[in-house]
């Protein structure tokens, strides 16, 4: 059984207003086995789309390589825009060494509510996935339940929006379409995507995510 430990501590700039919340990076990030094109930082997988989406939205011209410059660029962006990253999974066990959410067992969650208390300026959580089993929203609901809290639905349209209240402070959550190839089939089935694709055959699932994420970053 492989112990998949999150390799990065939360990165939360002072006065952050938003937190990006996912689960775990691929196991190779925990075993220091990065491949060409990986960035040694949160969401740094060469196959991931989050930084490419952000790059497109903000025209950042990021570099995609295993270098200190690549890490510095991303940290600078997060600080400038008051965005933090605090994935909810601290560790899990896996029988098969892959990045599948469903493959996670004996999951240990981070105390995300504790981080929110330490950072009172945060008003929004951006989940990089929805409420499917072992997704970030799914785990956050479990985390809230342990504290007798729950999410209140605000909008049931994708990306679904909820809110919860802690210590007289209301925080909104947005469940974005996952920035991974595994979610492309789900994107392809969405009515909005089909509509835009029908009007513009060159429109891609990546373009769809850029359109969606732009509203929340």
PDB file of C-alpha atoms in Angstrom:
ATOM      1  CA  UNK A   1       0.000   0.000   0.000  1.00  0.00           C
ATOM      2  CA  UNK A   2       1.429   3.362  -1.100  1.00  0.00           C
ATOM      3  CA  UNK A   3       1.237   6.325   1.295  1.00  0.00           C
ATOM      4  CA  UNK A   4       0.399   9.352  -0.826  1.00  0.00           C
ATOM      5  CA  UNK A   5       1.420  12.391   1.201  1.00  0.00           C
ATOM      6  CA  UNK A   6       0.694  15.895  -0.048  1.00  0.00           C
ATOM      7  CA  UNK A   7       4.109  17.372  -0.918  1.00  0.00           C
ATOM      8  CA  UNK A   8       3.192  21.035  -0.421  1.00  0.00           C
ATOM      9  CA  UNK A   9       2.012  23.077   2.516  1.00  0.00           C
ATOM     10  CA  UNK A  10      -0.886  25.447   1.819  1.00  0.00           C
ATOM     11  CA  UNK A  11       0.253  28.623   0.093  1.00  0.00           C
ATOM     12  CA  UNK A  12      -1.928  31.442   1.425  1.00  0.00           C
ATOM     13  CA  UNK A  13      -0.770  35.018   0.858  1.00  0.00           C
ATOM     14  CA  UNK A  14      -1.535  37.679   3.415  1.00  0.00           C
ATOM     15  CA  UNK A  15      -4.977  39.173   2.824  1.00  0.00           C
ATOM     16  CA  UNK A  16      -5.994  36.340   0.473  1.00  0.00           C
ATOM     17  CA  UNK A  17      -9.655  36.565  -0.509  1.00  0.00           C
ATOM     18  CA  UNK A  18      -9.931  33.277  -2.410  1.00  0.00           C
ATOM     19  CA  UNK A  19      -8.589  29.765  -1.866  1.00  0.00           C
ATOM     20  CA  UNK A  20      -8.177  27.166  -4.590  1.00  0.00           C
ATOM     21  CA  UNK A  21      -9.100  23.804  -3.052  1.00  0.00           C
ATOM     22  CA  UNK A  22      -8.268  20.472  -4.667  1.00  0.00           C
ATOM     23  CA  UNK A  23      -7.236  17.057  -3.355  1.00  0.00           C
ATOM     24  CA  UNK A  24      -3.694  15.822  -4.140  1.00  0.00           C
ATOM     25  CA  UNK A  25      -1.178  16.210  -6.963  1.00  0.00           C
ATOM     26  CA  UNK A  26      -0.080  13.018  -8.794  1.00  0.00           C
ATOM     27  CA  UNK A  27       2.026  10.617  -6.685  1.00  0.00           C
ATOM     28  CA  UNK A  28       5.241  11.480  -8.545  1.00  0.00           C
ATOM     29  CA  UNK A  29       5.167  14.882  -6.838  1.00  0.00           C
ATOM     30  CA  UNK A  30       5.352  13.110  -3.475  1.00  0.00           C
ATOM     31  CA  UNK A  31       8.232  10.840  -4.492  1.00  0.00           C
ATOM     32  CA  UNK A  32      10.338  13.570  -6.135  1.00  0.00           C
ATOM     33  CA  UNK A  33       9.972  11.859  -9.513  1.00  0.00           C
ATOM     34  CA  UNK A  34       8.964  14.836 -11.619  1.00  0.00           C
ATOM     35  CA  UNK A  35       9.032  14.550 -15.390  1.00  0.00           C
ATOM     36  CA  UNK A  36      10.017  17.124 -18.001  1.00  0.00           C
ATOM     37  CA  UNK A  37       7.432  19.891 -18.065  1.00  0.00           C
ATOM     38  CA  UNK A  38       6.329  19.502 -14.441  1.00  0.00           C
ATOM     39  CA  UNK A  39       6.535  22.508 -12.109  1.00  0.00           C
ATOM     40  CA  UNK A  40       7.532  21.715  -8.520  1.00  0.00           C
ATOM     41  CA  UNK A  41       4.549  23.568  -7.065  1.00  0.00           C
ATOM     42  CA  UNK A  42       0.818  23.189  -6.525  1.00  0.00           C
ATOM     43  CA  UNK A  43      -1.026  22.129  -9.696  1.00  0.00           C
ATOM     44  CA  UNK A  44       2.321  21.763 -11.431  1.00  0.00           C
ATOM     45  CA  UNK A  45       1.620  18.585 -13.410  1.00  0.00           C
ATOM     46  CA  UNK A  46       2.494  18.929 -17.088  1.00  0.00           C
ATOM     47  CA  UNK A  47      -0.855  17.290 -17.824  1.00  0.00           C
ATOM     48  CA  UNK A  48      -2.866  19.636 -15.605  1.00  0.00           C
ATOM     49  CA  UNK A  49      -4.742  22.601 -17.021  1.00  0.00           C
ATOM     50  CA  UNK A  50      -5.206  24.970 -14.071  1.00  0.00           C
ATOM     51  CA  UNK A  51      -2.130  27.123 -14.687  1.00  0.00           C
ATOM     52  CA  UNK A  52      -2.731  27.054 -18.438  1.00  0.00           C
ATOM     53  CA  UNK A  53      -6.283  28.312 -17.846  1.00  0.00           C
ATOM     54  CA  UNK A  54      -5.048  31.059 -15.520  1.00  0.00           C
ATOM     55  CA  UNK A  55      -2.290  31.885 -18.014  1.00  0.00           C
ATOM     56  CA  UNK A  56      -4.875  32.342 -20.774  1.00  0.00           C
ATOM     57  CA  UNK A  57      -7.196  34.460 -18.620  1.00  0.00           C
ATOM     58  CA  UNK A  58      -4.492  36.828 -17.382  1.00  0.00           C
ATOM     59  CA  UNK A  59      -2.046  36.651 -20.331  1.00  0.00           C
ATOM     60  CA  UNK A  60       0.808  35.790 -17.972  1.00  0.00           C
ATOM     61  CA  UNK A  61       3.209  34.073 -20.386  1.00  0.00           C
ATOM     62  CA  UNK A  62       4.197  31.546 -17.738  1.00  0.00           C
ATOM     63  CA  UNK A  63       7.047  29.120 -18.280  1.00  0.00           C
ATOM     64  CA  UNK A  64       6.294  25.409 -18.018  1.00  0.00           C
ATOM     65  CA  UNK A  65       9.444  23.754 -16.750  1.00  0.00           C
ATOM     66  CA  UNK A  66      10.972  22.373 -13.571  1.00  0.00           C
ATOM     67  CA  UNK A  67      12.669  25.578 -12.501  1.00  0.00           C
ATOM     68  CA  UNK A  68      12.759  28.163  -9.729  1.00  0.00           C
ATOM     69  CA  UNK A  69      11.528  30.758 -12.231  1.00  0.00           C
ATOM     70  CA  UNK A  70       8.356  28.771 -12.914  1.00  0.00           C
ATOM     71  CA  UNK A  71       7.589  28.528  -9.193  1.00  0.00           C
ATOM     72  CA  UNK A  72       8.333  32.215  -8.603  1.00  0.00           C
ATOM     73  CA  UNK A  73       6.015  33.279 -11.432  1.00  0.00           C
ATOM     74  CA  UNK A  74       3.114  31.378  -9.937  1.00  0.00           C
ATOM     75  CA  UNK A  75       3.705  32.606  -6.394  1.00  0.00           C
ATOM     76  CA  UNK A  76       3.942  36.176  -7.659  1.00  0.00           C
ATOM     77  CA  UNK A  77       0.600  35.817  -9.448  1.00  0.00           C
ATOM     78  CA  UNK A  78      -1.103  34.403  -6.350  1.00  0.00           C
ATOM     79  CA  UNK A  79       0.218  37.192  -4.130  1.00  0.00           C
ATOM     80  CA  UNK A  80      -0.736  39.915  -6.602  1.00  0.00           C
ATOM     81  CA  UNK A  81      -4.296  38.635  -6.928  1.00  0.00           C
ATOM     82  CA  UNK A  82      -4.799  37.632  -3.264  1.00  0.00           C
ATOM     83  CA  UNK A  83      -5.411  33.980  -4.131  1.00  0.00           C
ATOM     84  CA  UNK A  84      -4.240  31.080  -1.978  1.00  0.00           C
ATOM     85  CA  UNK A  85      -4.027  27.337  -2.515  1.00  0.00           C
ATOM     86  CA  UNK A  86      -5.094  24.991   0.267  1.00  0.00           C
ATOM     87  CA  UNK A  87      -5.861  21.473  -0.906  1.00  0.00           C
ATOM     88  CA  UNK A  88      -8.084  19.565   1.481  1.00  0.00           C
ATOM     89  CA  UNK A  89      -6.334  16.169   1.508  1.00  0.00           C
ATOM     90  CA  UNK A  90      -3.226  15.780   3.659  1.00  0.00           C
ATOM     91  CA  UNK A  91      -2.598  12.123   2.811  1.00  0.00           C
ATOM     92  CA  UNK A  92      -4.169   8.865   1.690  1.00  0.00           C
ATOM     93  CA  UNK A  93      -3.240   5.297   0.879  1.00  0.00           C
ATOM     94  CA  UNK A  94      -3.382   3.782  -2.594  1.00  0.00           C
ATOM     95  CA  UNK A  95      -3.242   0.210  -3.813  1.00  0.00           C
ATOM     96  CA  UNK A  96      -2.498   1.439  -7.330  1.00  0.00           C
ATOM     97  CA  UNK A  97      -0.047   4.308  -7.686  1.00  0.00           C
ATOM     98  CA  UNK A  98      -2.021   6.746  -9.820  1.00  0.00           C
ATOM     99  CA  UNK A  99      -3.788  10.098  -9.442  1.00  0.00           C
ATOM    100  CA  UNK A 100      -7.341   8.751  -9.365  1.00  0.00           C
ATOM    101  CA  UNK A 101      -9.613  10.369  -6.766  1.00  0.00           C
ATOM    102  CA  UNK A 102     -11.565   7.138  -6.420  1.00  0.00           C
ATOM    103  CA  UNK A 103      -8.352   5.250  -5.613  1.00  0.00           C
ATOM    104  CA  UNK A 104      -7.801   7.193  -2.384  1.00  0.00           C
ATOM    105  CA  UNK A 105      -8.228   5.163   0.834  1.00  0.00           C
ATOM    106  CA  UNK A 106      -7.773   6.016   4.537  1.00  0.00           C
ATOM    107  CA  UNK A 107      -7.968   9.676   3.627  1.00  0.00           C
ATOM    108  CA  UNK A 108      -6.658  12.214   6.146  1.00  0.00           C
ATOM    109  CA  UNK A 109      -8.135  15.669   5.635  1.00  0.00           C
ATOM    110  CA  UNK A 110      -6.563  19.018   6.400  1.00  0.00           C
ATOM    111  CA  UNK A 111      -8.315  21.313   8.855  1.00  0.00           C
ATOM    112  CA  UNK A 112      -9.506  23.744   6.218  1.00  0.00           C
ATOM    113  CA  UNK A 113     -11.810  25.500   8.669  1.00  0.00           C
ATOM    114  CA  UNK A 114      -8.770  26.113  10.855  1.00  0.00           C
ATOM    115  CA  UNK A 115      -6.986  27.788   7.949  1.00  0.00           C
ATOM    116  CA  UNK A 116     -10.057  29.945   7.345  1.00  0.00           C
ATOM    117  CA  UNK A 117      -9.953  31.105  10.942  1.00  0.00           C
ATOM    118  CA  UNK A 118      -6.295  32.088  10.524  1.00  0.00           C
ATOM    119  CA  UNK A 119      -7.116  33.992   7.318  1.00  0.00           C
ATOM    120  CA  UNK A 120     -10.227  36.087   8.017  1.00  0.00           C
ATOM    121  CA  UNK A 121     -10.059  37.894   4.667  1.00  0.00           C
ATOM    122  CA  UNK A 122     -10.946  34.749   2.685  1.00  0.00           C
ATOM    123  CA  UNK A 123     -14.486  34.959   1.308  1.00  0.00           C
ATOM    124  CA  UNK A 124     -14.487  32.327  -1.449  1.00  0.00           C
ATOM    125  CA  UNK A 125     -13.387  28.708  -1.894  1.00  0.00           C
ATOM    126  CA  UNK A 126     -12.777  27.596  -5.469  1.00  0.00           C
ATOM    127  CA  UNK A 127     -13.122  23.806  -5.641  1.00  0.00           C
ATOM    128  CA  UNK A 128     -11.291  22.210  -8.574  1.00  0.00           C
ATOM    129  CA  UNK A 129     -14.054  19.645  -8.921  1.00  0.00           C
ATOM    130  CA  UNK A 130     -17.554  18.916  -7.707  1.00  0.00           C
ATOM    131  CA  UNK A 131     -19.328  16.614  -5.283  1.00  0.00           C
ATOM    132  CA  UNK A 132     -18.447  13.306  -6.946  1.00  0.00           C
ATOM    133  CA  UNK A 133     -16.932  10.767  -4.541  1.00  0.00           C
ATOM    134  CA  UNK A 134     -13.505  11.843  -3.244  1.00  0.00           C
ATOM    135  CA  UNK A 135     -13.671  15.197  -5.002  1.00  0.00           C
ATOM    136  CA  UNK A 136     -12.811  18.423  -3.138  1.00  0.00           C
ATOM    137  CA  UNK A 137     -16.439  19.458  -2.531  1.00  0.00           C
ATOM    138  CA  UNK A 138     -17.247  15.922  -1.372  1.00  0.00           C
ATOM    139  CA  UNK A 139     -14.458  16.002   1.232  1.00  0.00           C
ATOM    140  CA  UNK A 140     -15.288  19.535   2.308  1.00  0.00           C
ATOM    141  CA  UNK A 141     -18.871  18.482   3.022  1.00  0.00           C
ATOM    142  CA  UNK A 142     -17.490  15.726   5.258  1.00  0.00           C
ATOM    143  CA  UNK A 143     -15.225  18.254   6.956  1.00  0.00           C
ATOM    144  CA  UNK A 144     -18.148  20.597   7.614  1.00  0.00           C
ATOM    145  CA  UNK A 145     -20.295  17.758   8.956  1.00  0.00           C
ATOM    146  CA  UNK A 146     -17.675  17.027  11.607  1.00  0.00           C
ATOM    147  CA  UNK A 147     -18.295  20.582  12.852  1.00  0.00           C
ATOM    148  CA  UNK A 148     -22.107  20.396  12.544  1.00  0.00           C
ATOM    149  CA  UNK A 149     -22.040  22.711   9.534  1.00  0.00           C
ATOM    150  CA  UNK A 150     -23.391  22.253   6.019  1.00  0.00           C
ATOM    151  CA  UNK A 151     -23.474  23.937   2.636  1.00  0.00           C
ATOM    152  CA  UNK A 152     -26.484  25.963   1.525  1.00  0.00           C
ATOM    153  CA  UNK A 153     -27.250  25.894  -2.196  1.00  0.00           C
ATOM    154  CA  UNK A 154     -27.123  29.261  -3.953  1.00  0.00           C
ATOM    155  CA  UNK A 155     -27.060  28.157  -7.587  1.00  0.00           C
ATOM    156  CA  UNK A 156     -27.510  24.638  -8.948  1.00  0.00           C
ATOM    157  CA  UNK A 157     -26.148  25.572 -12.372  1.00  0.00           C
ATOM    158  CA  UNK A 158     -22.634  24.416 -13.219  1.00  0.00           C
ATOM    159  CA  UNK A 159     -20.405  25.606 -11.629  1.00  0.00           C
ATOM    160  CA  UNK A 160     -22.577  25.047  -8.555  1.00  0.00           C
ATOM    161  CA  UNK A 161     -22.388  27.706  -5.874  1.00  0.00           C
ATOM    162  CA  UNK A 162     -22.967  27.189  -2.149  1.00  0.00           C
ATOM    163  CA  UNK A 163     -22.313  29.103   1.024  1.00  0.00           C
ATOM    164  CA  UNK A 164     -21.818  28.354   4.701  1.00  0.00           C
ATOM    165  CA  UNK A 165     -21.472  30.439   7.835  1.00  0.00           C
ATOM    166  CA  UNK A 166     -18.813  30.119  10.495  1.00  0.00           C
ATOM    167  CA  UNK A 167     -18.425  32.523  13.426  1.00  0.00           C
ATOM    168  CA  UNK A 168     -20.907  34.969  11.845  1.00  0.00           C
ATOM    169  CA  UNK A 169     -18.838  34.961   8.657  1.00  0.00           C
ATOM    170  CA  UNK A 170     -20.371  33.794   5.371  1.00  0.00           C
ATOM    171  CA  UNK A 171     -18.099  32.081   2.861  1.00  0.00           C
ATOM    172  CA  UNK A 172     -19.076  31.139  -0.680  1.00  0.00           C
ATOM    173  CA  UNK A 173     -17.927  28.000  -2.478  1.00  0.00           C
ATOM    174  CA  UNK A 174     -17.742  27.510  -6.244  1.00  0.00           C
ATOM    175  CA  UNK A 175     -17.409  23.983  -7.658  1.00  0.00           C
ATOM    176  CA  UNK A 176     -15.536  24.509 -10.914  1.00  0.00           C
ATOM    177  CA  UNK A 177     -15.291  21.901 -13.636  1.00  0.00           C
ATOM    178  CA  UNK A 178     -12.133  19.933 -12.863  1.00  0.00           C
ATOM    179  CA  UNK A 179      -9.061  21.190 -14.803  1.00  0.00           C
ATOM    180  CA  UNK A 180      -8.099  17.689 -15.932  1.00  0.00           C
ATOM    181  CA  UNK A 181      -8.543  15.605 -19.043  1.00  0.00           C
ATOM    182  CA  UNK A 182     -10.636  13.143 -17.057  1.00  0.00           C
ATOM    183  CA  UNK A 183     -13.452  15.709 -16.908  1.00  0.00           C
ATOM    184  CA  UNK A 184     -13.558  16.327 -20.676  1.00  0.00           C
ATOM    185  CA  UNK A 185     -16.379  13.848 -21.197  1.00  0.00           C
ATOM    186  CA  UNK A 186     -18.496  15.671 -18.606  1.00  0.00           C
ATOM    187  CA  UNK A 187     -17.768  18.988 -20.310  1.00  0.00           C
ATOM    188  CA  UNK A 188     -18.748  17.540 -23.663  1.00  0.00           C
ATOM    189  CA  UNK A 189     -22.162  16.570 -22.310  1.00  0.00           C
ATOM    190  CA  UNK A 190     -23.010  20.048 -20.999  1.00  0.00           C
ATOM    191  CA  UNK A 191     -25.713  21.936 -22.888  1.00  0.00           C
ATOM    192  CA  UNK A 192     -23.793  25.219 -22.831  1.00  0.00           C
ATOM    193  CA  UNK A 193     -20.703  23.574 -24.281  1.00  0.00           C
ATOM    194  CA  UNK A 194     -22.781  21.904 -27.022  1.00  0.00           C
ATOM    195  CA  UNK A 195     -24.438  25.223 -27.850  1.00  0.00           C
ATOM    196  CA  UNK A 196     -21.155  27.124 -28.169  1.00  0.00           C
ATOM    197  CA  UNK A 197     -19.510  24.226 -30.018  1.00  0.00           C
ATOM    198  CA  UNK A 198     -22.384  24.204 -32.472  1.00  0.00           C
ATOM    199  CA  UNK A 199     -21.858  27.908 -33.173  1.00  0.00           C
ATOM    200  CA  UNK A 200     -18.056  27.636 -33.229  1.00  0.00           C
ATOM    201  CA  UNK A 201     -16.634  24.224 -34.238  1.00  0.00           C
ATOM    202  CA  UNK A 202     -13.149  25.294 -33.091  1.00  0.00           C
ATOM    203  CA  UNK A 203     -14.349  25.760 -29.491  1.00  0.00           C
ATOM    204  CA  UNK A 204     -12.647  23.218 -27.171  1.00  0.00           C
ATOM    205  CA  UNK A 205     -13.173  21.823 -23.688  1.00  0.00           C
ATOM    206  CA  UNK A 206     -10.180  23.937 -22.632  1.00  0.00           C
ATOM    207  CA  UNK A 207     -11.852  27.058 -24.019  1.00  0.00           C
ATOM    208  CA  UNK A 208     -14.949  26.132 -22.030  1.00  0.00           C
ATOM    209  CA  UNK A 209     -12.992  26.030 -18.794  1.00  0.00           C
ATOM    210  CA  UNK A 210     -11.377  29.380 -19.544  1.00  0.00           C
ATOM    211  CA  UNK A 211     -14.844  30.840 -20.095  1.00  0.00           C
ATOM    212  CA  UNK A 212     -16.082  29.359 -16.810  1.00  0.00           C
ATOM    213  CA  UNK A 213     -13.050  30.132 -14.639  1.00  0.00           C
ATOM    214  CA  UNK A 214     -12.785  33.721 -15.881  1.00  0.00           C
ATOM    215  CA  UNK A 215     -15.912  34.631 -13.895  1.00  0.00           C
ATOM    216  CA  UNK A 216     -14.375  33.536 -10.573  1.00  0.00           C
ATOM    217  CA  UNK A 217     -10.688  34.438 -10.791  1.00  0.00           C
TER     218      UNK A 217
END
